[in-house]
Coordinates of C-alpha atoms and ligand atoms in Angstrom, one line a residue:
Chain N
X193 CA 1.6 -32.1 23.3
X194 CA -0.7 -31.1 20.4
X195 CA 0.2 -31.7 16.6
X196 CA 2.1 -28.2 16.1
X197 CA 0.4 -26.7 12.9
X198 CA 2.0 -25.4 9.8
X199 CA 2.9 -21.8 10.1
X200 CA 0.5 -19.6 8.1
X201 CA 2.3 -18.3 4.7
X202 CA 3.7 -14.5 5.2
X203 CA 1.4 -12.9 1.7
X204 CA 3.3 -9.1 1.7
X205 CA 2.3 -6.5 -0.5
X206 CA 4.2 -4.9 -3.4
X207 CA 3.3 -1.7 -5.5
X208 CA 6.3 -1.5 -7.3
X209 CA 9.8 -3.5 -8.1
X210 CA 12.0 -2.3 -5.3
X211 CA 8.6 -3.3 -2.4
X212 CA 8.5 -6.7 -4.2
X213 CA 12.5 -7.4 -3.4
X214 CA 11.9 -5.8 0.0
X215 CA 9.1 -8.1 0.9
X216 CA 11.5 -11.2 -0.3
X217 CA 14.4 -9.9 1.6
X218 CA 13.0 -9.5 4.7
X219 CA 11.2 -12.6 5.1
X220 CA 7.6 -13.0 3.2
X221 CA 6.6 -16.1 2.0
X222 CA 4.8 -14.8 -0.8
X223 CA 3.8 -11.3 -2.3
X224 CA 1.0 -10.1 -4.4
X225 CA 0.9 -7.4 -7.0
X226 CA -0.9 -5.8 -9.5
X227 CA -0.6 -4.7 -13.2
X228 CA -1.1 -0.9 -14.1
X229 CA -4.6 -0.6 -14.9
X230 CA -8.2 -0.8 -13.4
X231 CA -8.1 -4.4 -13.1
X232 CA -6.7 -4.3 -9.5
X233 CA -8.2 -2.3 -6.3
X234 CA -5.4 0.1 -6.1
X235 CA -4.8 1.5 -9.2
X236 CA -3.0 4.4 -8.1
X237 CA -1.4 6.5 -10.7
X238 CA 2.5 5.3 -11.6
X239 CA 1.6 2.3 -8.8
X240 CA 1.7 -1.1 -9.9
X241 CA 3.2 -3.5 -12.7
X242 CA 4.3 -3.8 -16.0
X243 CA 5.0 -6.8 -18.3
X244 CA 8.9 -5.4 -17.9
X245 CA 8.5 -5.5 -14.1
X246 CA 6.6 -8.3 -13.3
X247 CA 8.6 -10.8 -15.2
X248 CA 11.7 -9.0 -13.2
X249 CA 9.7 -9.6 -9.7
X250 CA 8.8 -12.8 -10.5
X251 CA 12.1 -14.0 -11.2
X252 CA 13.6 -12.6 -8.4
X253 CA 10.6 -14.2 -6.5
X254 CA 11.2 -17.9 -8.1
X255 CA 14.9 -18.0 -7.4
X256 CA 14.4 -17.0 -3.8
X257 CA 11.8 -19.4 -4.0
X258 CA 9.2 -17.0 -2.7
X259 CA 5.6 -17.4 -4.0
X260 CA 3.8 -14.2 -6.7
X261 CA 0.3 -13.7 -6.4
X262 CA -1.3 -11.8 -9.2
X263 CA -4.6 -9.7 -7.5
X264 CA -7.4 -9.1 -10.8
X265 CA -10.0 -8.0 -7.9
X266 CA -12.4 -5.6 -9.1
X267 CA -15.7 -6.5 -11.0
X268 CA -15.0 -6.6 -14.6
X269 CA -17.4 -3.3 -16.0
X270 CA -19.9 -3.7 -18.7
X271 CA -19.5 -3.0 -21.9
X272 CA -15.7 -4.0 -22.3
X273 CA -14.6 -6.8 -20.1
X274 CA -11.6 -7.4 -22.6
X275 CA -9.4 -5.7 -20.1
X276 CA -9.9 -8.3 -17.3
X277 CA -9.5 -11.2 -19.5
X278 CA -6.7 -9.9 -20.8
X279 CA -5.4 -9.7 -17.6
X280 CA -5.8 -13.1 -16.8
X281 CA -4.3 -14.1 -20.0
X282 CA -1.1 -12.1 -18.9
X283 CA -0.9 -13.6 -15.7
X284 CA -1.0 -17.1 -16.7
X285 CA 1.4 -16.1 -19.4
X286 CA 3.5 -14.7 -17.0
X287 CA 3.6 -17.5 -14.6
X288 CA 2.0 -16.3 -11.8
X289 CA 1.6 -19.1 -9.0
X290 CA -2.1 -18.0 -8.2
X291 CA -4.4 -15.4 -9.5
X292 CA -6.3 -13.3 -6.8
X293 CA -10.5 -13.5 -8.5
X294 CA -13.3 -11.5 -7.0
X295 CA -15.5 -11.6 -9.9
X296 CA -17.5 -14.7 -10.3
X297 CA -17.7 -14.4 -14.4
X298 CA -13.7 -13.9 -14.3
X299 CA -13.6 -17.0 -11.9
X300 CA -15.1 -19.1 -14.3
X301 CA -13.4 -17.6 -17.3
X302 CA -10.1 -18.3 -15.5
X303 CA -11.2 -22.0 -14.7
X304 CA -12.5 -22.5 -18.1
X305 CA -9.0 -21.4 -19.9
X306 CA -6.8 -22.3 -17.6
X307 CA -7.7 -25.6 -16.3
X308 CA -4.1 -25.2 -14.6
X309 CA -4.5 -22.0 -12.9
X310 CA -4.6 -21.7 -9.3
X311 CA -7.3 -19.7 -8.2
X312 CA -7.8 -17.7 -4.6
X313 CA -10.7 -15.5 -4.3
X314 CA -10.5 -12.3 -3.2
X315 CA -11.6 -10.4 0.0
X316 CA -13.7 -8.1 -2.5
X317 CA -15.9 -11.3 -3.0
X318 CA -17.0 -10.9 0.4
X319 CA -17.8 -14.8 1.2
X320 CA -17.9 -14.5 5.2
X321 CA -19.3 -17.9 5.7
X322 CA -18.2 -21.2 4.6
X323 CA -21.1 -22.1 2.1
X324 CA -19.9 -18.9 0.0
X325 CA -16.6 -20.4 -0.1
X326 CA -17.5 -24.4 -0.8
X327 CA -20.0 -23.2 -3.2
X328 CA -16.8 -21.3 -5.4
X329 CA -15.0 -24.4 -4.5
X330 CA -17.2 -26.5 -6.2
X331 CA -17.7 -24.0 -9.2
X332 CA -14.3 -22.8 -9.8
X333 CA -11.9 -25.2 -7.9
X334 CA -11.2 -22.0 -5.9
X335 CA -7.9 -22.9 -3.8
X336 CA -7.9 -20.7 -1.4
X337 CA -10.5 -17.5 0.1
X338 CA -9.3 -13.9 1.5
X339 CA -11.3 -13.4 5.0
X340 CA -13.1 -9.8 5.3
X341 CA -12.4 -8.1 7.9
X342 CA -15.5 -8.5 9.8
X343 CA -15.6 -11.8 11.4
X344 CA -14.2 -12.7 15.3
X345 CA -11.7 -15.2 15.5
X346 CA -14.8 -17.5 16.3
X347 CA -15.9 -17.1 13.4
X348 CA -12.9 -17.6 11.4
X349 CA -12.5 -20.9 12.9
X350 CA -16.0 -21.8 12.4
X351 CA -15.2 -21.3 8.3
X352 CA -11.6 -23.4 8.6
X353 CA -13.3 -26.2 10.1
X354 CA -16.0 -26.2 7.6
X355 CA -14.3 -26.1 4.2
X356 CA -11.3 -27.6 2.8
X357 CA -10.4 -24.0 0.9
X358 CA -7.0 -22.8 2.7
X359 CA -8.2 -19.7 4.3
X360 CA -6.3 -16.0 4.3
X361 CA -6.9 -13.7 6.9
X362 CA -5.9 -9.6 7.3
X363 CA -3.0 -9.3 9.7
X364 CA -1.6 -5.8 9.3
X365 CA -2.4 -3.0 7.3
X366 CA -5.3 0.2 7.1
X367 CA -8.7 -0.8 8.0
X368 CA -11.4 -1.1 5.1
X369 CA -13.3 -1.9 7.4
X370 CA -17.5 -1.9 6.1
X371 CA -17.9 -4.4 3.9
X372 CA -15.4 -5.2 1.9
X373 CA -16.8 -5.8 -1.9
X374 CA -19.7 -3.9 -0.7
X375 CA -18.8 -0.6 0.3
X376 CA -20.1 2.3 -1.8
X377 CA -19.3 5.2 0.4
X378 CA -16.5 6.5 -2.2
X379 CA -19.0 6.0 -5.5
X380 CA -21.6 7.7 -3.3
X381 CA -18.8 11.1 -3.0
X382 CA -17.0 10.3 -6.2
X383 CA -18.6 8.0 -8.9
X384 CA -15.5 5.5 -8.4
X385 CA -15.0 2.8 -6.1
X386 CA -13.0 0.1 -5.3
X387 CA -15.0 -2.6 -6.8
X388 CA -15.6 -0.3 -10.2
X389 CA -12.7 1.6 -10.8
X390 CA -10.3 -0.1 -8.2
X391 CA -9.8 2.6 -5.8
X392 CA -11.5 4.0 -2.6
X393 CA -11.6 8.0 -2.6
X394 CA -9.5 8.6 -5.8
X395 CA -6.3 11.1 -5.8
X396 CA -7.7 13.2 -8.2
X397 CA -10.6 14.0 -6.1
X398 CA -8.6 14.6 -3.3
X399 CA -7.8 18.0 -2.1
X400 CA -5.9 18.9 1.1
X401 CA -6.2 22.4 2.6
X402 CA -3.6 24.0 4.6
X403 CA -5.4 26.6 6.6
X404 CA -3.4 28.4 9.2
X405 CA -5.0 26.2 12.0
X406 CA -5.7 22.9 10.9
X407 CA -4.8 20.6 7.8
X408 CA -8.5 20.0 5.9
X409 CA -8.8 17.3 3.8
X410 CA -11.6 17.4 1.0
X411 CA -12.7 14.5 -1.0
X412 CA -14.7 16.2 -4.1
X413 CA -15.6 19.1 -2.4
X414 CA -16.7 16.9 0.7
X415 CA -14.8 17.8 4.0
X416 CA -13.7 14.9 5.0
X417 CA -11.5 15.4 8.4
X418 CA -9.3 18.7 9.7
X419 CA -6.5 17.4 11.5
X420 CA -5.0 20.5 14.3
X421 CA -1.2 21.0 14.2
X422 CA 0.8 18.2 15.8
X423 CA -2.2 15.8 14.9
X424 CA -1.8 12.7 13.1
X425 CA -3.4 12.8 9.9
X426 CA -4.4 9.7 8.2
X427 CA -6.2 9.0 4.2
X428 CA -9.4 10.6 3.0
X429 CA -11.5 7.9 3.1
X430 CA -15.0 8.5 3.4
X431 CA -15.5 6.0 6.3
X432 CA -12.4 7.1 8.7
X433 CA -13.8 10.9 8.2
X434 CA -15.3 13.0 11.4
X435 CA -18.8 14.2 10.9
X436 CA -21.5 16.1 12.1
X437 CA -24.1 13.5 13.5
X438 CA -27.3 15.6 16.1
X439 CA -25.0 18.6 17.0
X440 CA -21.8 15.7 17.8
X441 CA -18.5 15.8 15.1
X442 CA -16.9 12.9 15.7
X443 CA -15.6 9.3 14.2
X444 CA -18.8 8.6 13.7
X445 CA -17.9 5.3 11.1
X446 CA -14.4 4.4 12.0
X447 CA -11.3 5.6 13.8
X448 CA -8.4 6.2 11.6
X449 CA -6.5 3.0 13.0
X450 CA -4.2 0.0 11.5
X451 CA -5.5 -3.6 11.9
X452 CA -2.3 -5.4 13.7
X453 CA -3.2 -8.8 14.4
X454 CA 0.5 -9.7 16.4
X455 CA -1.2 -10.2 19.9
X456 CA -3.1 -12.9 18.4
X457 CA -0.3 -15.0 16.7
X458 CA -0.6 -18.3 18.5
X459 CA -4.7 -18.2 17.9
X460 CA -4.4 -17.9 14.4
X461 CA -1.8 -20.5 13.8
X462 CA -3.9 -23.0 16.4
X463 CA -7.0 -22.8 14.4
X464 CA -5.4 -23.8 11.3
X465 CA -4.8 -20.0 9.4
X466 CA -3.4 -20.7 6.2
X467 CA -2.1 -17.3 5.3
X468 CA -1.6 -14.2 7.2
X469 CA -2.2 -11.0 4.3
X470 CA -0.4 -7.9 4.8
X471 CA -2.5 -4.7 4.0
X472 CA -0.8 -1.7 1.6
X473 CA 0.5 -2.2 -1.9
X474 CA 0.4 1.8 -2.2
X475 CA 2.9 2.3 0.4
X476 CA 6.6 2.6 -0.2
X477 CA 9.1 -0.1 0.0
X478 CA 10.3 1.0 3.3
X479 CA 6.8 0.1 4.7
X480 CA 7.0 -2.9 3.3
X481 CA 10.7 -3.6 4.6
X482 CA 9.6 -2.8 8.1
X483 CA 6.7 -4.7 8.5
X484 CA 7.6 -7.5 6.3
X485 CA 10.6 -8.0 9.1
X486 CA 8.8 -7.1 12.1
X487 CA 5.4 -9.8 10.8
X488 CA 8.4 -12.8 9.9
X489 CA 10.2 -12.7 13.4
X490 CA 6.5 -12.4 15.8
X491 CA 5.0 -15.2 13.3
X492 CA 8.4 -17.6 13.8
X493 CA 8.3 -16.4 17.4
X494 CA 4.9 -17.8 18.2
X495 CA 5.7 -21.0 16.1
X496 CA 8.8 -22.2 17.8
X497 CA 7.1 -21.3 21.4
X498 CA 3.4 -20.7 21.3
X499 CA 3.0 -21.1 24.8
X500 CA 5.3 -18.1 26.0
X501 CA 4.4 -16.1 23.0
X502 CA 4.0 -12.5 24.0
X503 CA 4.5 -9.3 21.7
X504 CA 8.0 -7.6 22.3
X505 CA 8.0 -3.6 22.1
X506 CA 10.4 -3.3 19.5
X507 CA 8.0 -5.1 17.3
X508 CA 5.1 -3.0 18.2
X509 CA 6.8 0.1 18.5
X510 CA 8.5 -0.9 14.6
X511 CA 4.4 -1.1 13.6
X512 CA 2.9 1.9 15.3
X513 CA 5.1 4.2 13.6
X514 CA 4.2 2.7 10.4
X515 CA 0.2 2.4 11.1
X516 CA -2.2 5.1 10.0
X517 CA -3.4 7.5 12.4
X518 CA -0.6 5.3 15.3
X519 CA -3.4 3.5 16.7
X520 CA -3.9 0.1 16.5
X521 CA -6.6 -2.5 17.2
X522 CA -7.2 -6.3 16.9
X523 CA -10.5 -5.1 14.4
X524 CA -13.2 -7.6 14.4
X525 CA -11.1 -10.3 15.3
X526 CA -11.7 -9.8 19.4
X527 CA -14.8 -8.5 19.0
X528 CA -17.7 -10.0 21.9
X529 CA -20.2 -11.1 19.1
X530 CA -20.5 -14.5 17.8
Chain L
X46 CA 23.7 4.1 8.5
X47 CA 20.6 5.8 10.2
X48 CA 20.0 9.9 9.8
X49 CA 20.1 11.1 12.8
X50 CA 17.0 13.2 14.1
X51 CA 18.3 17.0 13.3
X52 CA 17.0 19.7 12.5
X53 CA 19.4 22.4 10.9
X54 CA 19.6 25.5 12.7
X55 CA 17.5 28.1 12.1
X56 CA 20.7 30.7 11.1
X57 CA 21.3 28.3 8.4
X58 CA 17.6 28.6 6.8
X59 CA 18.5 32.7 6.6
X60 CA 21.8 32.2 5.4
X61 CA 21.1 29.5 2.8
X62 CA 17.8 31.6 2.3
X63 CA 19.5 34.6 0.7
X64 CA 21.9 32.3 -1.1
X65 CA 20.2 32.2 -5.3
X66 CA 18.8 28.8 -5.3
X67 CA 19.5 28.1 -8.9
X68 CA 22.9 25.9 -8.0
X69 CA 21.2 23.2 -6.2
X70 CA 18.2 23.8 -8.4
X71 CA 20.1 23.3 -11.6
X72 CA 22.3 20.3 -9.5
X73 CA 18.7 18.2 -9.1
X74 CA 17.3 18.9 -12.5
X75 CA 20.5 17.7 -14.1
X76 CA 20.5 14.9 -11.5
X77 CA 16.5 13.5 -12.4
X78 CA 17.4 14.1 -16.9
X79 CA 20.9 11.7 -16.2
X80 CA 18.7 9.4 -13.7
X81 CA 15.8 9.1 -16.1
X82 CA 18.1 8.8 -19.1
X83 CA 20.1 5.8 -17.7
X84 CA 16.8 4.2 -17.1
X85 CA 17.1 4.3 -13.7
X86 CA 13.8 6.6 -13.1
X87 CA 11.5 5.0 -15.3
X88 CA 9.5 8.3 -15.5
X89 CA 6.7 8.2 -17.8
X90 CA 7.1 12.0 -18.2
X91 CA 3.4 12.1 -20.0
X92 CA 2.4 12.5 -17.0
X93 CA 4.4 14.9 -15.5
X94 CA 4.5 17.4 -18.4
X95 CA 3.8 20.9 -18.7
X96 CA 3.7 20.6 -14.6
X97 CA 5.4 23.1 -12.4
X98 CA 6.8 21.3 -9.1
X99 CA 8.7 22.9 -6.0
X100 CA 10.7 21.0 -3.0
X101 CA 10.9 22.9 0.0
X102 CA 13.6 22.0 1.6
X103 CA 12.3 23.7 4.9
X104 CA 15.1 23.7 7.6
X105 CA 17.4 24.9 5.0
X106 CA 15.3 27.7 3.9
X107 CA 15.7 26.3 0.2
X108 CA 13.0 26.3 -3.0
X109 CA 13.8 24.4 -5.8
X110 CA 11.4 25.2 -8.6
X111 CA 11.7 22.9 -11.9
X112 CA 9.0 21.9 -14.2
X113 CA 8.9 18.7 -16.7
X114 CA 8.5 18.6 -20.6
X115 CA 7.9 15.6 -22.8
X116 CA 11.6 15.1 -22.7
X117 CA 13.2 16.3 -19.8
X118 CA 13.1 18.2 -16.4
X119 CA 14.2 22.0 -16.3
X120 CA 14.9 24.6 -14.0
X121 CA 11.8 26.7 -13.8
X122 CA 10.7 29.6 -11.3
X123 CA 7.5 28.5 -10.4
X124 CA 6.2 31.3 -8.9
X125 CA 3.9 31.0 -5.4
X126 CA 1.2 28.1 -6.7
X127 CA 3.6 25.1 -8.4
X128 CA 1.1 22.4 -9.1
X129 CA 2.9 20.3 -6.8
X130 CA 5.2 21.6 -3.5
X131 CA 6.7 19.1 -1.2
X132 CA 7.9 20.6 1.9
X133 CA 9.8 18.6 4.9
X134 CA 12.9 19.2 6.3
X135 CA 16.7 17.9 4.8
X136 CA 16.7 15.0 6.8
X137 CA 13.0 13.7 6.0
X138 CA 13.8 14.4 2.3
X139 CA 17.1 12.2 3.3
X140 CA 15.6 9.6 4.8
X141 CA 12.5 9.3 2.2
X142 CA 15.5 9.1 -0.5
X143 CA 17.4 6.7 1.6
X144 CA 14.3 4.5 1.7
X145 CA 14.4 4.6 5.6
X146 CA 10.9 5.9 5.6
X147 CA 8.2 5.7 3.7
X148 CA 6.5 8.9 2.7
X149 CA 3.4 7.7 4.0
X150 CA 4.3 7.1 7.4
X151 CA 6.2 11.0 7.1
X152 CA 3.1 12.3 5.8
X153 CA 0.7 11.0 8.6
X154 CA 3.1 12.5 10.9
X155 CA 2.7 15.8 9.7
X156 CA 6.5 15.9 9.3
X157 CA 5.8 16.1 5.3
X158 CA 3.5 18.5 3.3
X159 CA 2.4 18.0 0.0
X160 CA 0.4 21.2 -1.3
X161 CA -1.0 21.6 -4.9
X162 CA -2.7 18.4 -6.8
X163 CA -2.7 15.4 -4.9
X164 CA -2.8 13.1 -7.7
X165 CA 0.5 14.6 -8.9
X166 CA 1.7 13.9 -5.5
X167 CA 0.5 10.3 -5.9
X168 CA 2.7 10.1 -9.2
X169 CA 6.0 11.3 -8.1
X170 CA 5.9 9.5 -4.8
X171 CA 5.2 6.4 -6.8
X172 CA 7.8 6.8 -9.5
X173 CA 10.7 7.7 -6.6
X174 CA 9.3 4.0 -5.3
X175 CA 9.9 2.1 -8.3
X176 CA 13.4 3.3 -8.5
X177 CA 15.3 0.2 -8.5
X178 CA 18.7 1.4 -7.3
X179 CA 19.9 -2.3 -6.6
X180 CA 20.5 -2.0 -10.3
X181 CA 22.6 0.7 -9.9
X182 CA 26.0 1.1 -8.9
X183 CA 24.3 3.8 -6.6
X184 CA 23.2 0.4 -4.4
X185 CA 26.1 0.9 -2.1
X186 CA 24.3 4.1 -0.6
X187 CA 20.5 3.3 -0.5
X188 CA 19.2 1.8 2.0
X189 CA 17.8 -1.3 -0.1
Ligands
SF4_270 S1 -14.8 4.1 2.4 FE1 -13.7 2.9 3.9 S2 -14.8 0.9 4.1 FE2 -15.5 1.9 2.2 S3 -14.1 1.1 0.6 FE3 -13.2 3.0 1.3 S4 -11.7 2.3 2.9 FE4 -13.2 0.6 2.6

């Protein structure tokens, strides 16, 4: 029989208080968060953490003995990079157990005054191959790197066997699916971005139009998708939009769909997964209840019997409901390419 | 405890309808002022001043209006355009309280309707999120 692996740590999202206490309750290993401003990629209005509330979650974390993980991962903007410092000064103050980096400059100020600090860099980074992720190893003592969304399971083993950085992977959660750290669809509609302003297709540019027929949304002005009555709608982002390409409207980037990587379970613990991210800090606590449960009873499932591992229906039925537009997919991660 | 999936008969939208809305109205604004001054809805109401909302409460044929101050929440009529209407029926609007769904999830099934400015939307969803009611002796009935 082979050396059973570790399980992969269950890293849940939390937008607010109550989602942090739901993701411990129901089984996460760890949850990440964010403080209210631009320093995180979903600053959503009234979303997000205090110093109040993130000393309560992280508490309430540290006596359950559940892991926080603080997410500073946009690119700190010229002019006044104070903010993002001061961020990281908060969450070393606060006693965060890692701090989530995609910034390379903020990576080094992080290593440079706070020798201490654990450091795991963020999906936005975009390192997809393992010399990205040795080379911020060496640099920054980075301790662990979040996988985009783009590589096959091939791949992802081809980057754990290759580095000694613990490696995070998506496993449930909307698709962002480009280019992580690289996708500019949303500045090219709205002048604000994830990486800049810490959100894809901003709420204030977001209008939705309830026409007698169909539900249009519009992203600043832009017609982004009309959903027909009875049709699942899903968010206005530019890349899961239908659009007019040679006379055809369709997906023409993306299907509105959730990653849900449950099928795959015994795979991902076998080639030595460290962590298994759930997508969604701006969802509710609810969401977070759900899947948080749903993700802790498949993962321990296909730990205790990897062999007979198979994906009951309550589990994926518990997911679809939750997913956007109720589709699902496996993403990159069954893809043919190599 | 689950809320069943009902729908309230149609008679009851015309009867409850024709009924002045003010009671209810007046019973939620009161409700949101004692919440937020216990703490408990840690409103920053900066951002909800000088805003007109409306909940449509569909099945029961209902329209609370109110609008938000500096201070406090009032009963307002808000006329056909609030800035913000949510519309869903009573036992959505139950279950999203209840925490047994997430707005989200009610939204991409077309089962809730948010109409006006989204980013207002964005706001109040988020503040009935971070509503800790395990700190409340309310915790017995939330689903938390
Ligand atoms: S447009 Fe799509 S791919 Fe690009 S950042 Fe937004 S969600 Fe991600």
């Amino acid at each position: 029989m082979p050396a059973t692996r570790p399980l992969p740590e269950l890293v849940c999202p939390a937008g607010s208080l109550p989602a942090l206490k739901a993701a411990v309750d129901n089984g996460a290993d760890t949850v990440y968060l964010g403080l209210k401003n631009d320093t995180n990629a979903r600053n959503f209005a009234g979303l997000n953490f205090d110093d109040r509330t993130a000393r309560e979650g992280i508490r309430y974390a540290h006596q359950h003995e559940r892991k926080v993980l603080l997410a500073i991962n946009t690119y700190a903007q010229g002019g006044d990079i104070s903010r993002w410092h001061r961020a990281i000064d908060e969450g070393a103050d606060l006693g965060v157990d890692a701090i989530i980096l995609a910034d390379i400059g903020l990576m080094e100020y992080a290593r440079r005054r706070y020798p201490e600090l654990r450091l795991h860099m963020s999906v936005q980074s975009s390192a997809t191959n393992y010399e990205a992720i040795n080379l911020a190893q060496e640099l920054f003592d980075i301790r662990r790197a979040v996988l985009p969304r783009v590589l096959t399971l091939d791949q992802v083993k081809q980057v754990i066997d290759h580095t000694r950085v613990e490696i995070e992977v998506f496993g449930f959660g909307s698709l962002c699916v480009m280019v992580e750290g690289r996708c500019l669809l949303s500045s090219y509609a709205t002048g604000e971005s994830p990486n800049s302003h810490g959100v894809c297709s901003p709420a204030k540019f977001v209008r939705w139009e309830h026409g007698s027929q169909a539900l249009g949304a519009r992203l600043n002005g832009i017609l982004i998708d009309e959903y027909q009555q009875g049709e699942p709608a899903g968010y206005p982002t530019l890349c899961k939009g239908r659009f007019e390409v040679e006379g055809d409207t369709y997906y023409a980037l993306e299907e509105p769909t959730s990653l849900n990587v449950m099928a795959m379970l015994p795979q991902i613990i076998d080639i030595g997964v460290a962590a298994i991210k759930v997508e969604g800090r701006q969802r509710s606590p609810a969401y977070v209840a759900q899947v948080t449960r749903t993700l802790r009873e498949a993962l321990d499932t296909a730990g205790r019997e990897p062999q007979r591992f198979s994906v009951k229906p309550g589990w994926t039925q518990a997911l679809s409901k939750l997913a956007e537009g109720q589709q699902q997919t496996l993403g990159a991660y069954n893809r043919p390419w190599k | 405890m689950r809320i069943p999936e009902l729908t309230l008969p149609a008679s009851m939208a015309s009867l409850l309808g024709r009924l002045p809305a003010t009671p209810p109205c007046w019973a939620l604004v009161t409700t949101l002022n004692q919440l937020k001054k216990r703490d408990i809805l840690p409103a920053d109401m900066s951002l909800l001043a000088g805003h007109s909302f409306e909940v449509h409460v569909q099945d029961a044929g209902l329209r609370l209006g109110f609008s938000a101050d500096e201070k406090n929440f009032k009963v307002a009529s808000v006329g056909d355009t609030p800035d913000l209407r949510l519309s869903a029926n009573l036992a959505d609007f139950a279950r999203m309280m209840l925490r047994e769904e997430d707005p989200d999830t009610l939204f991409f099934n077309r089962k809730l309707i948010i109409e006006g400015d989204t980013e207002l939307g964005l706001i109040v969803k988020n503040l009935l999120d971070s509503v800790d009611w395990s700190s409340t002796p309310l915790q017995r009935f939330m689903a938390v």
